[in-house]
Amino acid sequence: MRIFCGRANPTTGSVEWLEEDEHYDYHQEIARSSYADMLHDKDRVFKPMADAAVKIVEKNGFSDKIKVINKHSTEVTVGPDGDMPCRANILITELFDTELIGEGALPSYEHAHRHLVQENCEAVPHRATIYAQLVESRRMWSWNKLFPIRVQTSHGEQVIVPPSEVEQCPGAPSVYDIQLNQVSPTDFTVLSNVLPMFSVDFSKQVSSSAACHIRQFEPLASGRAQVVLSWWDIEMDPEGKIKCTMAPFWAHSDPKELQWRDHWMQCVYFLPQEEPVIQGSAVFLVAHHDDYCVWYSLQRTSPEKNESIHPGRPVCDCQAHLLWNRPRFGEINDQDRTDQYIQALRTVLKSDSVCLCVSDGSLLSMLAHHLGAEQVFTIESSAASHRLMKKIFKANHLEDKINIIEKRPELLTSADLEGKKVSLLLGEPFFTTSLLPWHNLFFWYVRTAVDQHLGPGAVVMPQAASLYALVVEFRDLWRIRSPCGDCEGFDVHIMDDMIKRALDFRESKEAEPHPLWEYPCRGLSEPQQILTFDFRQPVPPQPVRAEGSIELRRPGKSHGVVLWMEYHLTQDSTVSTGLLKPAEDKGDCCWNPHCKQAVYFFSTTLDPSAPLGGSRTVSYTVEFHPHTGDITMDFTLSDTLEDEH
């Protein structure tokens, strides 16, 4: 059976109806689930997917001992005619996410103790403890607040300041989960010891009600308290002899035994406002939680004397945290990146330039104004970005200098531009709907849509973009696609086969986004330019296709191909969303930390038991389809050394 599905195309900006197999979303969910990564975690308590569990149980000879109930636990019934004949005396679960409680662990445990298990039952895992460490970090704080941005002009330095609403906003309520082990210790200053904030005993009745937990401590150093780093550990048994910890390397009891995980990482929480602390002068760190979310605050006085000890979950009221994600905040706050755009703008701006800026929530329009453009228009097609940019312009006394147009680019009229022709079309480009690097080619479609409004000899910046590719060996990320085979004596090939079938349905020929600064890898080839898109011309009617091969220059296991975009602002200035500098001698890569790169995995090299091999080249076919904005690709390992012998 085939069904029609609607989707918003992030590249063309249009809404499309596609004919899909009725199980397409099932295949996609399985293919992208990273279940194998969970199985490769040797410390983890694993509950397999219900539709594969029955077959796995049968294959391993436990059909007479294990009953699979394909229900949410809150729907399970107990009794003679129920799913379970009686209450259980052991509760075995895995309900955790990086934040511990974000997947509904507390209400699920609460229900289980009330309805499914006996009093004084044993639970595996038995107990969980959440830890926190207070730090000062300009880098991490830049993921949450808008910093002043400096612009050197012919009239001196101009400073773009954030609106007071943004400065005072407590931020988004969601946790920022990252691979904290990839953040350099030089990027933060530790202000406290590791503090155990609270524990949950899963063998006893659990409450999902809101609560707070207070720890007094004396700061190890004076500084600005900005960020709380947090993680948890679980004790599998009552005595705590079997433990699984998410601690980063500097807080791990044995860093050499550090287990890599992508399903459970570490948490970064931002205090509502930065607070100065003095070494040795006691303060109180408070962990708040409701049934699904954790957040932190810092108190200077004893909680018994502080009536604001129970603040609600932080909610963004400035629009910025709703429009910009954490990497986007970091990108806007990157002064070096801003300076690169300023240098490029200086080469194309004239005193009579009429500029049209097209990017979501971008400050390019302000740069153009400060650098001397005669008139500046900016398109903000969403109400949220329109409101935010109005606040930023007002805070910088530019509300009467920059014209905001709130409409889709294809609906732009001459009246919107006050009858003027655009001489400079600007974009970073950045659009909030983009997931993969080439989705920001939406800028090209916008350029095509506003072609009639461009004056003779109009300049487009960036003038072009290129798609680059690099064959890599991952240190750990390959595990999320690697078959498991055997897990603690259980044969789970059935699940491996199910995931492979789901991948073969479509995903095996598609790339997926990953922030590779968190996932170390080695380049086995040199970066290779695959496709180029000329923004000085409208989107062509015919496909753009490239075929070729990438030569491997370093030994290693080819796990996949990383793809990214480079935007040529001018002939002499390029901004990369991928590699920031050439790979080192051993191939170690330095990736743009503000962007996600795309990864195309090779299925043949993801099995850890596979030989290292000696593939010499990767052949590829990549095609850009103008009608849909899609890029299809096929990368194939070839010319192995084994074949030559």
XYZ file of C-alpha atoms in Angstrom:
645
model
C 0.000 0.000 0.000
C 1.234 3.502 -0.841
C 0.317 6.685 1.003
C 0.773 10.426 0.385
C 2.878 12.329 2.912
C 3.383 16.054 3.184
C 6.785 17.527 3.958
C 8.289 20.980 4.112
C 11.274 20.999 1.764
C 14.100 22.781 3.636
C 16.040 23.521 0.426
C 13.329 24.850 -1.869
C 11.086 26.177 0.899
C 8.002 24.575 -0.654
C 5.500 22.107 0.791
C 5.509 18.844 -1.149
C 3.340 15.726 -1.277
C 5.270 12.509 -1.746
C 4.101 8.965 -2.368
C 5.642 6.674 0.223
C 5.459 3.057 1.322
C 3.034 2.786 4.240
C 5.889 1.649 6.493
C 8.358 4.367 5.450
C 8.351 6.033 8.870
C 8.894 2.653 10.566
C 11.923 1.982 8.372
C 13.296 5.454 9.057
C 12.810 5.132 12.807
C 14.631 1.790 12.909
C 17.405 2.922 10.561
C 18.195 6.034 12.591
C 17.603 4.547 16.027
C 21.236 3.744 16.907
C 19.993 0.688 18.840
C 23.261 -1.074 18.074
C 25.158 1.696 19.845
C 23.192 0.825 22.988
C 24.075 -2.849 22.646
C 27.759 -2.063 22.185
C 27.626 -0.335 25.585
C 28.921 -3.178 27.741
C 27.688 -1.498 30.968
C 24.104 -0.987 29.805
C 20.874 -2.717 30.844
C 19.191 -3.360 27.477
C 15.500 -3.833 26.599
C 15.205 -4.778 22.906
C 12.527 -3.481 20.634
C 9.246 -5.299 21.165
C 8.765 -6.399 17.570
C 12.222 -8.041 17.497
C 12.223 -9.283 21.075
C 9.897 -12.240 20.514
C 12.056 -13.639 17.726
C 15.233 -13.101 19.729
C 13.703 -14.864 22.735
C 12.659 -17.800 20.545
C 16.034 -18.082 18.857
C 17.798 -18.170 22.209
C 15.469 -20.811 23.681
C 13.633 -18.758 26.294
C 10.083 -18.755 24.906
C 8.829 -20.721 27.912
C 10.426 -18.299 30.374
C 10.072 -14.818 28.826
C 6.798 -13.190 27.782
C 7.019 -10.039 25.666
C 4.202 -7.548 26.335
C 4.039 -5.022 23.516
C 2.537 -2.206 25.567
C 3.547 0.889 27.418
C 4.076 -0.111 31.040
C 1.244 2.154 32.199
C -1.150 0.065 30.057
C -0.091 -3.313 31.462
C -2.771 -5.124 33.483
C -2.263 -7.480 36.429
C -4.573 -10.327 37.431
C -5.925 -13.709 36.284
C -6.991 -12.292 32.925
C -4.301 -9.637 32.708
C -0.966 -9.323 30.972
C 0.743 -10.429 34.199
C -0.847 -13.024 36.533
C 0.473 -11.257 39.633
C 2.661 -8.364 40.719
C 6.362 -8.766 40.056
C 9.018 -8.927 42.766
C 11.833 -7.651 40.554
C 11.614 -4.454 38.471
C 14.069 -4.333 35.554
C 14.002 -1.172 33.477
C 15.890 1.128 31.140
C 14.001 4.388 30.964
C 16.847 6.878 30.998
C 18.160 9.592 28.740
C 21.177 11.854 29.139
C 19.236 13.920 31.685
C 18.133 10.703 33.467
C 14.466 11.688 33.767
C 13.781 13.223 30.349
C 12.081 10.136 28.912
C 9.526 9.949 31.702
C 11.393 7.674 34.095
C 9.846 9.177 37.234
C 6.148 8.815 36.302
C 6.834 5.360 34.843
C 8.492 4.150 38.057
C 5.766 5.816 40.103
C 3.087 3.904 38.192
C 5.006 0.614 38.329
C 5.330 0.713 42.122
C 1.650 1.526 42.519
C 0.283 -1.028 40.079
C 2.829 -3.577 38.817
C 5.323 -4.620 41.513
C 5.214 -5.877 45.086
C 6.145 -3.747 48.044
C 9.832 -4.104 48.962
C 10.640 -5.414 45.490
C 14.164 -5.318 44.128
C 14.951 -3.034 41.195
C 17.643 -3.266 38.539
C 19.130 -0.738 38.325
C 18.781 -0.140 42.034
C 19.711 3.520 42.406
C 20.700 6.583 40.338
C 22.607 9.664 41.459
C 22.856 12.983 39.623
C 26.085 14.963 39.972
C 26.823 18.601 39.182
C 29.873 20.812 38.849
C 29.762 24.593 38.616
C 32.074 26.217 36.047
C 32.876 29.478 34.351
C 33.151 29.121 30.587
C 33.044 31.871 28.000
C 32.741 29.258 25.273
C 29.756 27.485 26.807
C 28.145 30.738 27.941
C 28.305 31.864 24.299
C 25.852 29.036 23.545
C 23.208 30.765 25.656
C 23.698 34.550 25.589
C 24.286 37.139 22.878
C 27.626 38.889 23.316
C 28.455 42.424 22.125
C 29.733 42.297 18.550
C 32.410 44.755 17.418
C 32.459 46.295 13.955
C 35.412 48.386 12.808
C 34.174 51.085 10.428
C 35.658 54.162 8.764
C 34.040 56.203 11.552
C 35.505 54.138 14.347
C 34.326 51.096 16.247
C 30.612 50.307 16.390
C 29.308 47.794 18.939
C 26.166 45.736 18.364
C 24.653 45.152 21.803
C 22.015 42.591 22.824
C 18.574 43.802 23.908
C 17.948 43.815 27.639
C 15.217 41.187 27.115
C 17.824 38.785 25.736
C 20.318 39.548 28.505
C 17.733 38.995 31.229
C 16.041 35.971 29.653
C 16.576 32.738 31.634
C 16.903 30.851 28.344
C 15.402 27.684 26.963
C 14.289 24.981 29.401
C 15.831 22.123 27.450
C 19.142 20.601 28.455
C 22.107 20.790 26.074
C 23.488 17.255 25.890
C 26.960 16.912 24.418
C 30.066 14.742 24.448
C 31.653 16.682 27.294
C 34.889 14.729 26.929
C 35.512 16.643 23.688
C 35.400 20.044 25.412
C 38.942 21.101 26.214
C 39.678 21.692 29.924
C 41.126 25.043 28.838
C 37.595 26.090 27.799
C 36.285 26.268 31.370
C 37.334 27.077 34.912
C 36.129 24.736 37.637
C 34.406 26.632 40.462
C 33.245 23.694 42.593
C 34.007 20.113 43.388
C 31.743 17.463 41.890
C 28.566 17.652 43.976
C 26.113 14.740 44.379
C 22.820 16.615 43.987
C 20.199 13.921 44.539
C 19.568 10.192 44.284
C 16.574 8.079 43.323
C 16.070 4.613 44.863
C 14.148 2.649 42.239
C 13.320 -0.207 44.628
C 11.045 2.105 46.638
C 8.040 4.218 45.715
C 9.153 6.986 43.359
C 7.489 10.398 43.118
C 7.209 12.431 39.924
C 6.214 15.578 41.813
C 8.327 18.707 41.445
C 11.146 18.956 43.976
C 14.423 20.740 44.663
C 17.698 19.557 46.182
C 20.231 21.887 47.807
C 23.993 21.588 48.225
C 26.093 24.118 50.075
C 29.686 24.440 48.907
C 32.647 26.776 49.000
C 33.883 27.823 45.542
C 37.330 26.517 44.666
C 38.143 29.766 42.862
C 36.690 33.209 42.387
C 34.930 33.760 39.091
C 31.621 34.055 37.291
C 29.252 31.147 37.850
C 27.644 30.542 34.479
C 27.264 26.866 33.668
C 26.448 23.644 35.504
C 27.941 20.462 34.066
C 25.953 17.420 35.082
C 25.863 13.649 34.658
C 24.607 10.603 36.499
C 25.588 7.127 37.506
C 23.489 4.075 38.262
C 24.159 1.301 40.752
C 22.798 -2.005 39.493
C 22.756 -3.761 42.873
C 21.836 -2.627 46.414
C 25.451 -2.785 47.566
C 26.633 -0.539 44.703
C 29.255 -3.037 43.531
C 28.140 -2.882 39.907
C 28.114 0.696 38.702
C 27.614 2.424 35.356
C 28.755 6.057 35.222
C 28.445 8.878 32.693
C 31.203 10.892 34.373
C 33.561 12.796 32.030
C 37.202 11.829 32.084
C 38.303 14.343 34.741
C 35.681 13.048 37.181
C 35.946 9.358 36.278
C 37.426 6.964 38.830
C 39.404 5.202 36.085
C 39.684 7.313 32.901
C 41.385 4.427 31.075
C 38.137 2.443 31.391
C 36.002 5.265 30.029
C 33.126 3.792 28.008
C 32.156 5.719 24.855
C 28.435 6.291 24.453
C 26.227 8.342 22.193
C 22.871 7.422 23.721
C 23.907 8.775 27.133
C 26.246 11.746 27.237
C 26.626 14.655 29.669
C 24.449 17.687 30.342
C 25.197 21.388 30.077
C 22.807 23.631 32.021
C 22.917 27.417 31.957
C 22.185 29.456 35.061
C 19.470 32.081 34.472
C 22.133 34.770 34.925
C 25.843 34.651 35.586
C 26.687 35.182 39.232
C 30.030 36.261 40.736
C 31.369 33.860 43.350
C 34.290 34.299 45.730
C 36.728 31.561 46.630
C 35.878 30.101 50.033
C 32.644 32.094 50.427
C 29.823 29.547 50.743
C 26.899 29.519 48.290
C 24.074 27.072 47.580
C 23.560 25.184 44.330
C 19.958 24.102 43.846
C 18.823 21.342 41.488
C 15.155 21.653 40.564
C 13.148 19.058 38.711
C 9.628 18.234 37.679
C 8.517 14.967 36.103
C 10.596 15.374 32.929
C 13.106 18.215 33.303
C 16.027 19.345 35.495
C 17.319 22.898 35.920
C 19.654 24.713 38.321
C 19.893 27.940 40.256
C 22.491 29.477 42.557
C 21.500 30.944 45.930
C 23.652 33.144 48.139
C 21.725 32.749 51.374
C 20.445 29.761 53.287
C 17.457 28.227 51.474
C 15.386 28.416 54.672
C 15.640 32.217 54.429
C 15.112 32.368 50.670
C 11.552 32.476 49.449
C 12.538 32.055 45.776
C 13.899 28.549 46.276
C 11.143 27.032 44.121
C 11.363 28.879 40.797
C 9.453 27.349 37.922
C 11.025 25.778 34.884
C 12.847 28.499 32.894
C 10.950 29.753 29.869
C 12.366 31.884 27.070
C 10.502 35.175 26.752
C 12.938 36.968 24.433
C 12.385 34.822 21.297
C 16.142 34.357 20.743
C 16.315 30.941 22.436
C 13.320 29.821 20.401
C 14.795 30.965 17.089
C 18.477 30.130 17.623
C 19.738 26.804 18.901
C 22.880 26.585 21.052
C 25.350 26.177 18.140
C 23.725 29.155 16.408
C 24.320 31.335 19.476
C 27.952 30.266 19.357
C 28.162 31.049 15.651
C 26.763 34.562 16.059
C 29.129 35.184 18.988
C 32.168 34.071 16.974
C 33.947 37.392 16.443
C 36.489 35.868 14.044
C 33.673 34.628 11.817
C 31.994 38.035 11.975
C 35.257 39.722 11.014
C 35.486 37.495 7.950
C 32.063 38.662 6.794
C 33.025 42.269 7.535
C 36.164 41.975 5.394
C 34.163 40.463 2.548
C 31.453 43.124 2.822
C 34.042 45.888 2.581
C 35.054 44.631 -0.868
C 31.509 44.624 -2.313
C 29.738 47.492 -0.516
C 29.452 50.935 -2.059
C 28.077 54.138 -0.616
C 24.973 53.832 -2.801
C 24.411 50.122 -2.161
C 20.842 48.947 -1.669
C 21.147 45.709 0.317
C 18.665 42.890 0.748
C 19.583 40.383 3.462
C 18.126 36.876 3.438
C 18.923 34.602 6.399
C 16.922 33.734 9.505
C 17.708 36.031 12.413
C 20.976 37.223 10.909
C 22.974 40.293 11.934
C 24.325 40.788 8.395
C 21.925 43.677 7.824
C 23.467 45.539 10.770
C 26.972 44.926 9.467
C 25.951 46.276 6.057
C 24.457 49.398 7.644
C 27.493 50.100 9.825
C 29.802 49.649 6.851
C 28.035 52.367 4.894
C 25.239 50.885 2.775
C 22.753 53.525 1.604
C 19.704 51.414 2.412
C 19.234 47.987 3.982
C 16.258 45.628 3.819
C 16.067 42.278 5.566
C 13.536 39.504 5.009
C 12.302 37.741 8.153
C 9.613 35.340 7.029
C 8.675 34.039 10.492
C 6.904 36.064 13.157
C 9.425 34.939 15.805
C 12.463 36.142 13.845
C 10.655 39.371 12.956
C 9.968 40.137 16.619
C 13.513 39.271 17.683
C 15.173 41.395 15.003
C 12.942 44.350 15.875
C 14.182 44.110 19.473
C 17.823 43.927 18.375
C 17.470 46.856 15.961
C 15.735 48.940 18.636
C 18.434 48.181 21.224
C 20.984 49.508 18.723
C 18.881 52.516 17.617
C 18.506 51.116 14.110
C 14.741 50.616 14.023
C 14.437 53.488 11.534
C 17.580 52.565 9.577
C 16.901 48.934 8.592
C 13.621 47.861 6.996
C 12.242 44.469 8.084
C 10.049 42.693 5.536
C 7.909 39.964 7.095
C 6.929 37.754 4.182
C 8.190 34.842 2.156
C 10.840 35.860 -0.398
C 8.809 34.722 -3.408
C 6.045 37.151 -2.351
C 8.371 40.159 -2.331
C 7.065 43.147 -4.280
C 8.646 46.304 -5.613
C 6.633 48.246 -3.041
C 8.334 46.295 -0.239
C 11.629 47.656 -1.558
C 10.214 51.169 -1.919
C 10.530 50.900 -5.683
C 14.306 50.396 -5.560
C 16.403 47.722 -7.209
C 18.719 45.626 -5.059
C 22.415 46.093 -5.788
C 23.704 43.691 -3.108
C 21.952 40.458 -2.090
C 23.359 39.094 1.174
C 23.082 35.794 3.012
C 25.241 33.880 5.498
C 23.338 31.694 4.545
C 21.532 30.312 7.610
C 17.978 29.011 7.857
C 16.403 27.428 10.921
C 14.791 24.659 8.846
C 18.144 23.336 7.632
C 19.271 19.951 8.919
C 21.905 18.916 6.371
C 24.650 21.249 5.108
C 23.138 21.642 1.637
C 19.709 22.601 2.953
C 21.001 26.176 3.172
C 20.962 26.131 -0.634
C 17.534 27.613 0.047
C 19.467 30.869 -0.406
C 19.902 29.953 -4.079
C 16.164 29.469 -4.464
C 15.557 32.804 -2.759
C 18.064 34.437 -5.100
C 16.104 32.956 -8.015
C 12.753 34.101 -6.579
C 13.923 37.728 -6.180
C 15.770 37.863 -9.508
C 13.353 40.464 -10.878
C 14.236 42.797 -8.005
C 17.992 42.718 -8.670
C 19.417 45.699 -10.472
C 21.895 45.529 -13.373
C 25.247 44.240 -12.165
C 23.862 43.299 -8.761
C 26.334 41.474 -6.508
C 25.377 38.303 -4.651
C 27.285 37.386 -1.476
C 28.124 34.588 -1.140
C 28.719 34.350 -4.847
C 28.924 30.540 -4.856
C 29.060 27.426 -2.716
C 30.910 24.129 -3.024
C 30.103 20.689 -1.652
C 33.193 18.969 -0.244
C 33.811 15.363 0.775
C 36.409 13.618 2.948
C 36.777 9.875 3.598
C 37.259 9.297 7.326
C 37.938 6.746 10.024
C 35.947 7.476 13.185
C 37.322 6.781 16.612
C 33.892 5.821 17.964
C 30.970 7.149 15.913
C 30.996 4.069 13.646
C 29.469 2.140 16.557
C 26.017 3.669 16.013
C 25.769 1.793 12.697
C 27.750 -1.301 13.614
C 25.995 -4.689 13.886
C 26.051 -6.230 17.345
C 25.707 -9.958 16.667
C 26.011 -11.152 20.262
C 25.096 -9.287 23.443
C 25.990 -10.887 26.777
C 25.495 -14.347 25.289
C 22.257 -13.469 23.482
C 22.177 -13.873 19.723
C 20.648 -10.628 18.389
C 21.389 -11.079 14.686
C 17.643 -10.752 14.137
C 17.793 -7.149 15.249
C 20.904 -6.530 13.142
C 19.073 -7.885 10.102
C 16.018 -5.746 10.834
C 18.132 -2.589 11.028
C 19.943 -3.530 7.812
C 16.639 -4.013 6.000
C 15.480 -0.623 7.245
C 18.724 0.970 6.068
C 18.459 -0.696 2.686
C 14.937 0.699 2.324
C 16.458 4.156 1.828
C 18.799 5.328 4.556
C 21.895 3.466 3.350
C 22.136 5.914 0.440
C 21.548 8.988 2.557
C 23.746 11.073 4.816
C 22.824 12.065 8.355
C 23.834 15.174 10.335
C 26.368 15.021 13.161
C 28.347 17.751 15.001
C 31.736 16.210 14.302
C 33.669 18.369 16.765
C 32.153 15.943 19.296
C 33.219 12.834 17.357
C 36.952 12.593 16.617
C 37.967 11.141 13.273
C 40.932 10.891 10.928
C 40.867 11.963 7.323
C 42.051 9.115 5.081
C 41.864 11.262 1.954
C 42.337 14.901 1.109
C 39.194 17.096 0.989
C 37.682 16.914 -2.474
C 35.360 19.404 -4.115
C 32.364 17.504 -5.493
C 29.844 20.102 -6.750
C 29.793 23.878 -7.129
C 26.695 26.075 -7.093
C 26.901 29.510 -8.722
C 24.636 31.907 -6.839
C 25.324 34.654 -9.369
C 22.953 32.765 -11.662
C 19.434 31.479 -10.928
C 18.909 27.809 -10.084
C 19.328 25.890 -13.366
C 16.473 23.784 -14.729
C 18.634 20.722 -15.316
C 20.334 18.503 -12.684
C 23.955 19.063 -11.699
C 25.836 15.766 -11.594
C 29.357 14.748 -10.628
C 31.112 11.404 -10.904
C 34.632 10.585 -9.847
C 36.815 8.979 -7.250
C 38.582 9.980 -4.051
C 42.070 8.615 -3.491
C 42.890 7.368 0.008
C 46.288 8.622 1.174
C 46.421 7.338 4.757
C 45.965 3.828 6.164
C 42.899 3.082 8.236
C 39.378 1.680 8.150
C 37.117 3.737 5.908
C 33.959 4.172 7.962
C 32.309 6.771 5.786
C 32.400 10.063 3.937
C 31.924 13.443 5.605
C 30.292 16.137 3.493
C 30.033 19.864 4.113
C 29.508 23.175 2.323
C 31.961 25.978 1.789
C 30.554 29.391 0.926
C 32.624 31.636 -1.306
C 31.725 35.071 -0.015
C 33.934 36.677 -2.613
C 36.654 35.416 -4.906
C 39.166 35.702 -2.050
C 37.075 34.814 1.000
C 35.534 31.434 1.882
C 33.629 30.298 4.974
C 33.672 26.583 5.712
C 30.932 24.697 7.552
C 33.260 21.685 7.759
C 37.042 21.476 8.007
C 38.573 24.623 9.466
C 42.150 23.763 8.535
C 44.010 21.039 6.642
C 44.181 17.715 8.436
C 47.339 17.079 10.455
C 49.974 14.514 9.431
C 48.062 11.654 11.030
C 44.812 12.943 9.548
C 43.241 14.382 12.720
C 40.421 16.713 11.720
C 39.373 20.101 13.121
C 35.667 20.730 12.419
C 33.567 23.868 12.567
C 31.944 23.629 16.042
C 28.926 25.744 15.065
C 27.675 23.476 12.283
C 26.607 19.907 11.748
C 28.366 18.012 9.009
C 26.768 15.186 7.005
C 28.030 11.596 7.333
C 27.513 8.903 4.703
C 28.364 5.556 6.318
C 29.870 2.550 4.517
C 28.002 -0.529 5.695
C 30.830 -2.889 4.701
C 33.378 -1.492 7.158
C 31.202 -0.972 10.239
C 31.471 -4.545 11.498
C 34.279 -4.502 14.103
C 35.244 -8.039 13.076
C 35.839 -6.966 9.468
C 39.478 -6.870 8.308
C 41.212 -3.507 8.181
C 41.457 -3.778 4.416
C 43.319 -1.507 2.092
C 40.817 0.311 -0.075
C 42.669 2.650 -2.392
C 39.777 4.741 -3.703
C 36.173 5.677 -3.122
C 34.105 6.118 -6.252
C 31.112 8.437 -6.144
C 28.097 9.698 -8.013
C 26.467 12.839 -6.619
C 23.551 14.658 -8.227
C 21.706 17.850 -7.354
C 18.062 17.869 -8.414
C 16.862 21.467 -8.909
C 13.168 20.621 -8.915
C 13.238 19.099 -5.430
C 16.443 20.622 -4.048
C 17.590 17.134 -3.057
C 21.120 15.830 -3.409
C 21.332 12.098 -4.066
C 24.616 10.285 -3.619
C 26.332 6.952 -3.809
C 29.832 6.357 -2.437
C 31.485 2.964 -2.945
C 34.765 1.557 -1.646
C 36.831 0.043 -4.445
C 40.316 -1.139 -5.521
C 41.160 -3.076 -2.363
C 44.677 -4.288 -1.789
C 43.345 -7.790 -1.137
C 42.121 -7.938 -4.729
C 45.616 -7.118 -5.996
C 47.109 -10.117 -4.197
